[in-house]
Amino acid sequence: MNTHILPQPFEYVEPQTIDEALQYLSEHKEKVKIIAGGTDLLVQMKIGKVSPPCLLSLSKISALRYVIEESGLRMGPLTTFRELQMTPSISKRYTALFEATKAVSTAQIQTMGTLGGNLCNGSPAADSAPPLLVFRGKVKLMDAREERILSLEEFFIGPGKTALKAGEMLTEIELEEVNERTGSAFKKLGRVSADLSKVSIAVAIVRKDDLCKECRIAVGAVAPVPMRARKSESILIGKKIERSLIEKVSHQVSQEISPIDDIRSTAWYRREVVKAMARETIQLAWERAAS
Amino acid sequence: MKKQIALTVNGVKRELLVNPQDLLLNVLREQLGLTGAKYGCGIGECGSCTVLLDGEPILSCMTLAVAVNGSEVTTIEGLLGSDGSLHPIQESFLEHGAVQCGFCTPGMILMAKNLLDKNPHPSEEEIREHIRGNLCRCTGYTQIVQAIKEVSLTRKA
């Protein structure tokens, strides 16, 4: 294995518009791999895991690079983690997403890596997935003929697998509206901070006085896909938040996940450590939700 | 088939012919003779191939040269003054003994430049956070952090 070079030649196309990209995709389908930041794809190509005959680069399509706040938040898939961090509405209101972008690997990867690339790679450990799940993210997928909108939960199918069909691409990520009564937080545990996560978790809570009105919890790297922990959420909804209740929820999260042993951790450790992470993240999200 | 690209490298305009699979790092080192950026891990873990692309840090061993057509690239060679003098960050690295084998140094210094350009007086935590993607295997982080801190202290606020 030589990671010094890309061994296989390929055709490289750089459309300027979404229409041009979709047209090219519809004509070449399986032969094409879409490249955004390239931080995952180029590594896979270097180690010979994939060798696509053609790369379609999105980097010149400025219509895929934006963050617009109107009712909720609409984000172009080509937006980088660094650009998301610099967006005031994200750092102020979508705290869990802001924290996740800071937790992504390194400053260099945050500059290069894109939100869409992170999702389309289909990794159960994708840092952006848990926060997008707790803000009830939706994704817009387009091919040359039509568009469809899926919830992010429907988008993830298995490790490395998404609902994207050949010829289709992700064109927008949409989050629901949040207000000052929503508090959210994200935590990630890796061996060192630049690593992929062993476990990641995001929590969003809508508070009304002393009650938890809404609660969403999502976890990453502990199941075949990034997932919502709905049973755990239901324990908190409508309740007064107390230490004993948070303790109960954290045990439920540990029950609800289906982790595996892999290079980064063991199933046993993930089930143990997720309890502590759930406790801390729920507490933090609760404190951040204005009473 | 080779493609023509135009880049501004360390302030100099360059027109180059590259294959789609050519990585920016190899084009810098082999076509332009700029050997400051280093090949380390090749998979985005070590940061020794770091260069600045339009002022922001990227990994040149994971960047297609063809994809940066029209951009401005700064390598460690670009930090020298027109009279050949060292950049204050380079001076500070020398003064603090923040260089041992030197392999990580170009990446470290470019990360320091990127940080100080945006945040002239970072805390130690912010410095460590910013260089977390740059590995030094001579265990010199303490001196590196001190070197960066010193530049931020001596710079006029």
GROMACS .gro file of C-alpha atoms in nm:
model
  448
    1MET     CA    1   0.000   0.000   0.000
    2ASN     CA    2   0.146   0.332  -0.106
    3THR     CA    3  -0.039   0.632   0.028
    4HIS     CA    4   0.205   0.866  -0.143
    5ILE     CA    5   0.013   0.865  -0.471
    6LEU     CA    6  -0.324   0.782  -0.621
    7PRO     CA    7  -0.234   0.473  -0.823
    8GLN     CA    8  -0.531   0.459  -1.062
    9PRO     CA    9  -0.592   0.723  -1.328
   10PHE     CA   10  -0.948   0.855  -1.357
   11GLU     CA   11  -1.149   1.107  -1.549
   12TYR     CA   12  -1.213   1.430  -1.357
   13VAL     CA   13  -1.511   1.652  -1.426
   14GLU     CA   14  -1.599   1.981  -1.262
   15PRO     CA   15  -1.951   2.096  -1.346
   16GLN     CA   16  -2.046   2.456  -1.267
   17THR     CA   17  -2.414   2.397  -1.193
   18ILE     CA   18  -2.635   2.140  -1.020
   19ASP     CA   19  -2.812   2.066  -1.352
   20GLU     CA   20  -2.485   1.989  -1.526
   21ALA     CA   21  -2.381   1.761  -1.240
   22LEU     CA   22  -2.714   1.573  -1.244
   23GLN     CA   23  -2.699   1.535  -1.621
   24TYR     CA   24  -2.351   1.385  -1.598
   25LEU     CA   25  -2.459   1.156  -1.315
   26SER     CA   26  -2.759   1.030  -1.511
   27GLU     CA   27  -2.538   0.946  -1.808
   28HIS     CA   28  -2.261   0.772  -1.613
   29LYS     CA   29  -2.436   0.643  -1.298
   30GLU     CA   30  -2.230   0.370  -1.124
   31LYS     CA   31  -1.906   0.474  -1.292
   32VAL     CA   32  -1.902   0.805  -1.107
   33LYS     CA   33  -1.802   0.889  -0.753
   34ILE     CA   34  -1.891   1.234  -0.628
   35ILE     CA   35  -1.607   1.416  -0.456
   36ALA     CA   36  -1.661   1.711  -0.220
   37GLY     CA   37  -1.381   1.770   0.036
   38GLY     CA   38  -1.218   1.439  -0.056
   39THR     CA   39  -1.098   1.368   0.299
   40ASP     CA   40  -1.262   1.025   0.306
   41LEU     CA   41  -1.281   0.933  -0.062
   42LEU     CA   42  -0.916   1.000  -0.149
   43VAL     CA   43  -0.800   0.787   0.145
   44GLN     CA   44  -1.023   0.503   0.027
   45MET     CA   45  -0.878   0.542  -0.324
   46LYS     CA   46  -0.521   0.544  -0.192
   47ILE     CA   47  -0.568   0.219  -0.002
   48GLY     CA   48  -0.741   0.064  -0.303
   49LYS     CA   49  -1.081   0.022  -0.138
   50VAL     CA   50  -1.248   0.202  -0.428
   51SER     CA   51  -1.118   0.293  -0.772
   52PRO     CA   52  -1.384   0.488  -0.959
   53PRO     CA   53  -1.327   0.546  -1.333
   54CYS     CA   54  -1.461   0.897  -1.291
   55LEU     CA   55  -1.470   1.164  -1.021
   56LEU     CA   56  -1.733   1.432  -1.033
   57SER     CA   57  -1.619   1.727  -0.825
   58LEU     CA   58  -1.879   1.957  -0.672
   59SER     CA   59  -1.624   2.218  -0.570
   60LYS     CA   60  -1.715   2.471  -0.841
   61ILE     CA   61  -2.091   2.460  -0.777
   62SER     CA   62  -2.139   2.765  -0.557
   63ALA     CA   63  -2.514   2.694  -0.541
   64LEU     CA   64  -2.432   2.404  -0.307
   65ARG     CA   65  -2.246   2.619  -0.056
   66TYR     CA   66  -2.469   2.826   0.174
   67VAL     CA   67  -2.636   2.851   0.512
   68ILE     CA   68  -2.976   3.022   0.510
   69GLU     CA   69  -3.181   3.089   0.818
   70GLU     CA   70  -3.555   3.108   0.753
   71SER     CA   71  -3.790   2.939   0.997
   72GLY     CA   72  -3.535   2.659   1.037
   73LEU     CA   73  -3.191   2.631   0.886
   74ARG     CA   74  -3.109   2.527   0.529
   75MET     CA   75  -2.754   2.426   0.449
   76GLY     CA   76  -2.587   2.345   0.120
   77PRO     CA   77  -2.401   2.012   0.132
   78LEU     CA   78  -2.076   2.170   0.013
   79THR     CA   79  -2.055   2.390   0.322
   80THR     CA   80  -1.740   2.303   0.515
   81PHE     CA   81  -1.721   2.241   0.889
   82ARG     CA   82  -1.518   2.560   0.921
   83GLU     CA   83  -1.787   2.761   0.741
   84LEU     CA   84  -2.056   2.613   0.967
   85GLN     CA   85  -1.853   2.715   1.275
   86MET     CA   86  -1.833   3.073   1.151
   87THR     CA   87  -2.211   3.097   1.107
   88PRO     CA   88  -2.355   3.296   1.401
   89SER     CA   89  -2.697   3.126   1.395
   90ILE     CA   90  -2.526   2.788   1.435
   91SER     CA   91  -2.295   2.891   1.718
   92LYS     CA   92  -2.582   3.069   1.896
   93ARG     CA   93  -2.880   2.842   1.845
   94TYR     CA   94  -2.773   2.505   1.705
   95THR     CA   95  -2.516   2.449   1.979
   96ALA     CA   96  -2.491   2.071   1.939
   97LEU     CA   97  -2.410   2.112   1.569
   98PHE     CA   98  -2.155   2.384   1.648
   99GLU     CA   99  -1.985   2.159   1.902
  100ALA     CA  100  -1.981   1.869   1.657
  101THR     CA  101  -1.808   2.077   1.388
  102LYS     CA  102  -1.540   2.170   1.644
  103ALA     CA  103  -1.499   1.804   1.734
  104VAL     CA  104  -1.433   1.698   1.375
  105SER     CA  105  -1.079   1.559   1.344
  106THR     CA  106  -0.838   1.852   1.295
  107ALA     CA  107  -0.835   2.216   1.177
  108GLN     CA  108  -0.717   2.099   0.835
  109ILE     CA  109  -0.998   1.846   0.798
  110GLN     CA  110  -1.249   2.105   0.922
  111THR     CA  111  -1.133   2.334   0.641
  112MET     CA  112  -1.158   2.065   0.376
  113GLY     CA  113  -1.444   1.842   0.490
  114THR     CA  114  -1.804   1.918   0.399
  115LEU     CA  115  -2.136   1.851   0.570
  116GLY     CA  116  -2.268   1.662   0.269
  117GLY     CA  117  -1.957   1.448   0.240
  118ASN     CA  118  -1.978   1.358   0.607
  119LEU     CA  119  -2.338   1.235   0.562
  120CYS     CA  120  -2.306   1.068   0.221
  121ASN     CA  121  -2.012   0.862   0.339
  122GLY     CA  122  -2.267   0.682   0.558
  123SER     CA  123  -2.033   0.631   0.852
  124PRO     CA  124  -2.207   0.536   1.179
  125ALA     CA  125  -1.944   0.759   1.344
  126ALA     CA  126  -2.011   1.072   1.132
  127ASP     CA  127  -1.971   1.361   1.375
  128SER     CA  128  -2.242   1.573   1.218
  129ALA     CA  129  -2.508   1.300   1.227
  130PRO     CA  130  -2.620   1.302   1.594
  131PRO     CA  131  -2.676   1.680   1.609
  132LEU     CA  132  -2.860   1.681   1.276
  133LEU     CA  133  -3.080   1.398   1.405
  134VAL     CA  134  -3.176   1.586   1.723
  135PHE     CA  135  -3.270   1.892   1.516
  136ARG     CA  136  -3.490   1.660   1.305
  137GLY     CA  137  -3.278   1.701   0.995
  138LYS     CA  138  -3.416   1.636   0.649
  139VAL     CA  139  -3.219   1.579   0.332
  140LYS     CA  140  -3.314   1.673  -0.023
  141LEU     CA  141  -3.198   1.425  -0.287
  142MET     CA  142  -3.212   1.502  -0.658
  143ASP     CA  143  -3.157   1.315  -0.979
  144ALA     CA  144  -3.195   1.444  -1.335
  145ARG     CA  145  -3.572   1.391  -1.324
  146GLU     CA  146  -3.703   1.456  -0.974
  147GLU     CA  147  -3.630   1.541  -0.615
  148ARG     CA  148  -3.733   1.372  -0.293
  149ILE     CA  149  -3.706   1.465   0.071
  150LEU     CA  150  -3.618   1.213   0.339
  151SER     CA  151  -3.572   1.242   0.710
  152LEU     CA  152  -3.211   1.187   0.807
  153GLU     CA  153  -3.318   0.869   0.987
  154GLU     CA  154  -3.444   0.727   0.657
  155PHE     CA  155  -3.126   0.839   0.482
  156PHE     CA  156  -2.890   0.618   0.685
  157ILE     CA  157  -2.931   0.252   0.592
  158GLY     CA  158  -2.623   0.071   0.722
  159PRO     CA  159  -2.249   0.110   0.772
  160GLY     CA  160  -2.132   0.298   0.461
  161LYS     CA  161  -2.481   0.276   0.311
  162THR     CA  162  -2.727   0.556   0.247
  163ALA     CA  163  -3.057   0.589   0.062
  164LEU     CA  164  -2.880   0.764  -0.229
  165LYS     CA  165  -2.940   0.581  -0.558
  166ALA     CA  166  -2.705   0.579  -0.855
  167GLY     CA  167  -2.751   0.906  -1.039
  168GLU     CA  168  -2.878   1.087  -0.732
  169MET     CA  169  -2.708   1.348  -0.517
  170LEU     CA  170  -2.769   1.531  -0.190
  171THR     CA  171  -2.856   1.896  -0.256
  172GLU     CA  172  -2.974   2.033   0.079
  173ILE     CA  173  -2.988   1.964   0.452
  174GLU     CA  174  -3.270   2.126   0.646
  175LEU     CA  175  -3.310   2.162   1.022
  176GLU     CA  176  -3.621   2.254   1.218
  177GLU     CA  177  -3.660   2.586   1.391
  178VAL     CA  178  -3.529   2.624   1.744
  179ASN     CA  179  -3.590   2.899   2.000
  180GLU     CA  180  -3.435   3.018   2.324
  181ARG     CA  181  -3.614   2.746   2.519
  182THR     CA  182  -3.422   2.483   2.322
  183GLY     CA  183  -3.092   2.374   2.472
  184SER     CA  184  -2.859   2.132   2.301
  185ALA     CA  185  -2.519   1.974   2.346
  186PHE     CA  186  -2.283   1.732   2.175
  187LYS     CA  187  -2.009   1.512   2.315
  188LYS     CA  188  -1.764   1.282   2.146
  189LEU     CA  189  -1.520   1.034   2.287
  190GLY     CA  190  -1.218   0.931   2.083
  191ARG     CA  191  -0.878   0.797   2.184
  192VAL     CA  192  -0.733   1.140   2.114
  193SER     CA  193  -0.932   1.443   2.005
  194ALA     CA  194  -0.836   1.410   1.637
  195ASP     CA  195  -0.968   1.052   1.615
  196LEU     CA  196  -1.292   0.907   1.490
  197SER     CA  197  -1.534   0.862   1.776
  198LYS     CA  198  -1.580   0.553   1.988
  199VAL     CA  199  -1.911   0.703   2.096
  200SER     CA  200  -2.078   1.034   2.014
  201ILE     CA  201  -2.403   1.176   2.147
  202ALA     CA  202  -2.622   1.479   2.091
  203VAL     CA  203  -2.917   1.594   2.299
  204ALA     CA  204  -3.175   1.866   2.234
  205ILE     CA  205  -3.426   1.963   2.502
  206VAL     CA  206  -3.714   2.209   2.488
  207ARG     CA  207  -3.783   2.339   2.834
  208LYS     CA  208  -4.098   2.488   2.981
  209ASP     CA  209  -4.036   2.613   3.333
  210ASP     CA  210  -3.923   2.309   3.526
  211LEU     CA  211  -4.053   2.059   3.275
  212CYS     CA  212  -3.887   1.892   2.983
  213LYS     CA  213  -4.137   1.957   2.704
  214GLU     CA  214  -3.949   1.785   2.425
  215CYS     CA  215  -3.637   1.576   2.424
  216ARG     CA  216  -3.435   1.419   2.148
  217ILE     CA  217  -3.126   1.206   2.195
  218ALA     CA  218  -2.909   1.070   1.913
  219VAL     CA  219  -2.598   0.855   1.932
  220GLY     CA  220  -2.320   0.771   1.687
  221ALA     CA  221  -2.070   0.485   1.647
  222VAL     CA  222  -2.279   0.253   1.865
  223ALA     CA  223  -2.510   0.094   1.605
  224PRO     CA  224  -2.505   0.020   1.228
  225VAL     CA  225  -2.632   0.375   1.168
  226PRO     CA  226  -2.637   0.698   1.370
  227MET     CA  227  -2.964   0.657   1.564
  228ARG     CA  228  -3.224   0.828   1.779
  229ALA     CA  229  -3.272   0.672   2.123
  230ARG     CA  230  -3.648   0.710   2.132
  231LYS     CA  231  -3.726   0.501   2.439
  232SER     CA  232  -3.475   0.705   2.634
  233GLU     CA  233  -3.628   1.028   2.507
  234SER     CA  234  -3.975   0.922   2.616
  235ILE     CA  235  -3.864   0.884   2.978
  236LEU     CA  236  -3.786   1.257   2.997
  237ILE     CA  237  -4.070   1.407   2.797
  238GLY     CA  238  -4.321   1.593   3.014
  239LYS     CA  239  -4.120   1.528   3.331
  240LYS     CA  240  -3.945   1.740   3.586
  241ILE     CA  241  -3.574   1.693   3.531
  242GLU     CA  242  -3.402   1.543   3.832
  243ARG     CA  243  -3.077   1.363   3.886
  244SER     CA  244  -3.244   1.024   3.940
  245LEU     CA  245  -3.441   1.058   3.618
  246ILE     CA  246  -3.128   1.146   3.416
  247GLU     CA  247  -2.963   0.839   3.571
  248LYS     CA  248  -3.252   0.623   3.454
  249VAL     CA  249  -3.235   0.766   3.101
  250SER     CA  250  -2.860   0.710   3.076
  251HIS     CA  251  -2.910   0.340   3.156
  252GLN     CA  252  -3.185   0.320   2.897
  253VAL     CA  253  -2.954   0.471   2.631
  254SER     CA  254  -2.701   0.200   2.714
  255GLN     CA  255  -2.972  -0.064   2.663
  256GLU     CA  256  -3.101   0.086   2.343
  257ILE     CA  257  -2.778   0.086   2.143
  258SER     CA  258  -2.625  -0.213   1.962
  259PRO     CA  259  -2.249  -0.155   1.966
  260ILE     CA  260  -1.980  -0.384   1.828
  261ASP     CA  261  -1.617  -0.460   1.908
  262ASP     CA  262  -1.391  -0.292   1.654
  263ILE     CA  263  -1.050  -0.131   1.617
  264ARG     CA  264  -1.155   0.171   1.818
  265SER     CA  265  -1.334   0.020   2.114
  266THR     CA  266  -1.532  -0.274   2.250
  267ALA     CA  267  -1.907  -0.318   2.272
  268TRP     CA  268  -1.881  -0.353   2.650
  269TYR     CA  269  -1.690  -0.026   2.691
  270ARG     CA  270  -1.926   0.160   2.461
  271ARG     CA  271  -2.227   0.046   2.666
  272GLU     CA  272  -2.056   0.158   2.987
  273VAL     CA  273  -1.918   0.491   2.872
  274VAL     CA  274  -2.236   0.597   2.692
  275LYS     CA  275  -2.408   0.615   3.033
  276ALA     CA  276  -2.168   0.880   3.158
  277MET     CA  277  -2.179   1.065   2.829
  278ALA     CA  278  -2.560   1.063   2.825
  279ARG     CA  279  -2.572   1.196   3.183
  280GLU     CA  280  -2.338   1.485   3.106
  281THR     CA  281  -2.492   1.575   2.771
  282ILE     CA  282  -2.852   1.572   2.899
  283GLN     CA  283  -2.751   1.786   3.197
  284LEU     CA  284  -2.572   2.035   2.973
  285ALA     CA  285  -2.858   2.060   2.721
  286TRP     CA  286  -3.102   2.114   3.010
  287GLU     CA  287  -2.891   2.391   3.162
  288ARG     CA  288  -2.865   2.562   2.824
  289ALA     CA  289  -3.240   2.564   2.770
  290ALA     CA  290  -3.363   2.888   2.922
  291SER     CA  291  -3.626   2.826   3.190
  292MET     CA  292  -0.518   1.328  -2.009
  293LYS     CA  293  -0.324   1.616  -1.858
  294LYS     CA  294  -0.503   1.933  -1.765
  295GLN     CA  295  -0.367   2.282  -1.744
  296ILE     CA  296  -0.403   2.463  -1.413
  297ALA     CA  297  -0.301   2.809  -1.297
  298LEU     CA  298  -0.191   2.860  -0.937
  299THR     CA  299  -0.036   3.139  -0.737
  300VAL     CA  300   0.232   2.971  -0.527
  301ASN     CA  301   0.403   3.189  -0.265
  302GLY     CA  302   0.300   3.496  -0.462
  303VAL     CA  303   0.427   3.371  -0.799
  304LYS     CA  304   0.184   3.281  -1.078
  305ARG     CA  305   0.242   2.932  -1.217
  306GLU     CA  306   0.086   2.745  -1.507
  307LEU     CA  307   0.120   2.371  -1.480
  308LEU     CA  308   0.015   2.055  -1.662
  309VAL     CA  309  -0.114   1.790  -1.422
  310ASN     CA  310  -0.286   1.452  -1.435
  311PRO     CA  311  -0.624   1.434  -1.258
  312GLN     CA  312  -0.475   1.190  -1.005
  313ASP     CA  313  -0.174   1.410  -0.919
  314LEU     CA  314  -0.176   1.521  -0.557
  315LEU     CA  315  -0.095   1.881  -0.472
  316LEU     CA  316   0.189   1.770  -0.243
  317ASN     CA  317   0.368   1.584  -0.522
  318VAL     CA  318   0.319   1.870  -0.769
  319LEU     CA  319   0.469   2.116  -0.518
  320ARG     CA  320   0.764   1.892  -0.439
  321GLU     CA  321   0.840   1.739  -0.778
  322GLN     CA  322   0.728   1.995  -1.036
  323LEU     CA  323   0.802   2.312  -0.840
  324GLY     CA  324   1.089   2.189  -0.623
  325LEU     CA  325   0.921   2.314  -0.306
  326THR     CA  326   1.016   2.037  -0.065
  327GLY     CA  327   0.910   2.213   0.257
  328ALA     CA  328   0.576   2.033   0.276
  329LYS     CA  329   0.642   1.670   0.375
  330TYR     CA  330   0.486   1.334   0.298
  331GLY     CA  331   0.417   1.167   0.631
  332CYS     CA  332   0.119   0.934   0.674
  333GLY     CA  333  -0.065   1.000   0.349
  334ILE     CA  334  -0.406   0.949   0.515
  335GLY     CA  335  -0.475   1.274   0.696
  336GLU     CA  336  -0.343   1.192   1.041
  337CYS     CA  337  -0.007   1.367   1.077
  338GLY     CA  338  -0.034   1.718   0.927
  339SER     CA  339   0.322   1.727   0.787
  340CYS     CA  340   0.191   1.802   0.434
  341THR     CA  341  -0.004   2.108   0.556
  342VAL     CA  342  -0.005   2.412   0.325
  343LEU     CA  343  -0.230   2.718   0.322
  344LEU     CA  344  -0.487   2.733   0.045
  345ASP     CA  345  -0.628   3.086   0.015
  346GLY     CA  346  -0.503   3.136   0.371
  347GLU     CA  347  -0.666   2.828   0.523
  348PRO     CA  348  -0.481   2.510   0.623
  349ILE     CA  349  -0.530   2.200   0.411
  350LEU     CA  350  -0.356   1.866   0.370
  351SER     CA  351  -0.177   1.874   0.036
  352CYS     CA  352  -0.138   1.495   0.022
  353MET     CA  353  -0.517   1.460   0.020
  354THR     CA  354  -0.587   1.736  -0.230
  355LEU     CA  355  -0.602   1.692  -0.606
  356ALA     CA  356  -0.384   1.950  -0.779
  357VAL     CA  357  -0.648   1.985  -1.050
  358ALA     CA  358  -0.904   2.085  -0.786
  359VAL     CA  359  -0.713   2.391  -0.665
  360ASN     CA  360  -0.694   2.556  -1.007
  361GLY     CA  361  -0.714   2.934  -0.961
  362SER     CA  362  -0.621   2.929  -0.592
  363GLU     CA  363  -0.339   3.075  -0.391
  364VAL     CA  364  -0.105   2.832  -0.218
  365THR     CA  365   0.140   2.925   0.057
  366THR     CA  366   0.411   2.680   0.158
  367ILE     CA  367   0.676   2.725   0.426
  368GLU     CA  368   0.910   2.862   0.158
  369GLY     CA  369   0.666   3.151   0.112
  370LEU     CA  370   0.721   3.280   0.465
  371LEU     CA  371   1.069   3.412   0.395
  372GLY     CA  372   1.101   3.789   0.358
  373SER     CA  373   1.208   3.933   0.021
  374ASP     CA  374   1.559   3.983   0.167
  375GLY     CA  375   1.574   3.619   0.274
  376SER     CA  376   1.502   3.693   0.640
  377LEU     CA  377   1.309   3.445   0.850
  378HIS     CA  378   0.948   3.503   0.951
  379PRO     CA  379   0.902   3.596   1.320
  380ILE     CA  380   0.737   3.256   1.381
  381GLN     CA  381   1.041   3.081   1.233
  382GLU     CA  382   1.272   3.294   1.449
  383SER     CA  383   1.069   3.204   1.756
  384PHE     CA  384   1.087   2.830   1.674
  385LEU     CA  385   1.466   2.860   1.655
  386GLU     CA  386   1.492   3.055   1.979
  387HIS     CA  387   1.279   2.805   2.169
  388GLY     CA  388   1.445   2.493   2.032
  389ALA     CA  389   1.105   2.398   1.890
  390VAL     CA  390   1.274   2.204   1.610
  391GLN     CA  391   1.439   1.868   1.653
  392CYS     CA  392   1.423   1.646   1.344
  393GLY     CA  393   1.231   1.919   1.161
  394PHE     CA  394   0.985   1.697   0.977
  395CYS     CA  395   0.673   1.843   1.139
  396THR     CA  396   0.808   2.198   1.148
  397PRO     CA  397   0.675   2.337   0.815
  398GLY     CA  398   0.324   2.219   0.903
  399MET     CA  399   0.349   2.347   1.261
  400ILE     CA  400   0.468   2.691   1.150
  401LEU     CA  401   0.197   2.726   0.885
  402MET     CA  402  -0.067   2.627   1.142
  403ALA     CA  403   0.078   2.887   1.378
  404LYS     CA  404   0.062   3.150   1.104
  405ASN     CA  405  -0.300   3.062   1.025
  406LEU     CA  406  -0.393   3.085   1.394
  407LEU     CA  407  -0.210   3.413   1.462
  408ASP     CA  408  -0.346   3.578   1.148
  409LYS     CA  409  -0.699   3.526   1.279
  410ASN     CA  410  -0.636   3.541   1.651
  411PRO     CA  411  -0.321   3.742   1.735
  412HIS     CA  412  -0.326   3.653   2.105
  413PRO     CA  413  -0.446   3.294   2.150
  414SER     CA  414  -0.448   3.115   2.484
  415GLU     CA  415  -0.231   2.807   2.534
  416GLU     CA  416  -0.544   2.594   2.501
  417GLU     CA  417  -0.633   2.758   2.169
  418ILE     CA  418  -0.280   2.697   2.041
  419ARG     CA  419  -0.288   2.329   2.140
  420GLU     CA  420  -0.636   2.293   1.990
  421HIS     CA  421  -0.524   2.445   1.660
  422ILE     CA  422  -0.219   2.219   1.617
  423ARG     CA  423  -0.390   1.899   1.731
  424GLY     CA  424  -0.369   1.767   1.374
  425ASN     CA  425   0.007   1.808   1.357
  426LEU     CA  426   0.210   1.529   1.508
  427CYS     CA  427   0.561   1.581   1.645
  428ARG     CA  428   0.734   1.251   1.720
  429CYS     CA  429   1.038   1.411   1.884
  430THR     CA  430   0.802   1.505   2.174
  431GLY     CA  431   0.863   1.873   2.134
  432TYR     CA  432   0.512   2.007   2.186
  433THR     CA  433   0.605   2.215   2.491
  434GLN     CA  434   0.866   2.416   2.302
  435ILE     CA  435   0.641   2.446   1.997
  436VAL     CA  436   0.356   2.586   2.205
  437GLN     CA  437   0.595   2.824   2.382
  438ALA     CA  438   0.737   2.940   2.049
  439ILE     CA  439   0.390   3.023   1.916
  440LYS     CA  440   0.291   3.191   2.243
  441GLU     CA  441   0.603   3.406   2.240
  442VAL     CA  442   0.520   3.541   1.893
  443SER     CA  443   0.169   3.628   2.009
  444LEU     CA  444   0.308   3.811   2.313
  445THR     CA  445   0.570   4.014   2.128
  446ARG     CA  446   0.336   4.113   1.846
  447LYS     CA  447   0.185   4.454   1.886
  448ALA     CA  448  -0.176   4.418   1.996
   0.00000   0.00000   0.00000
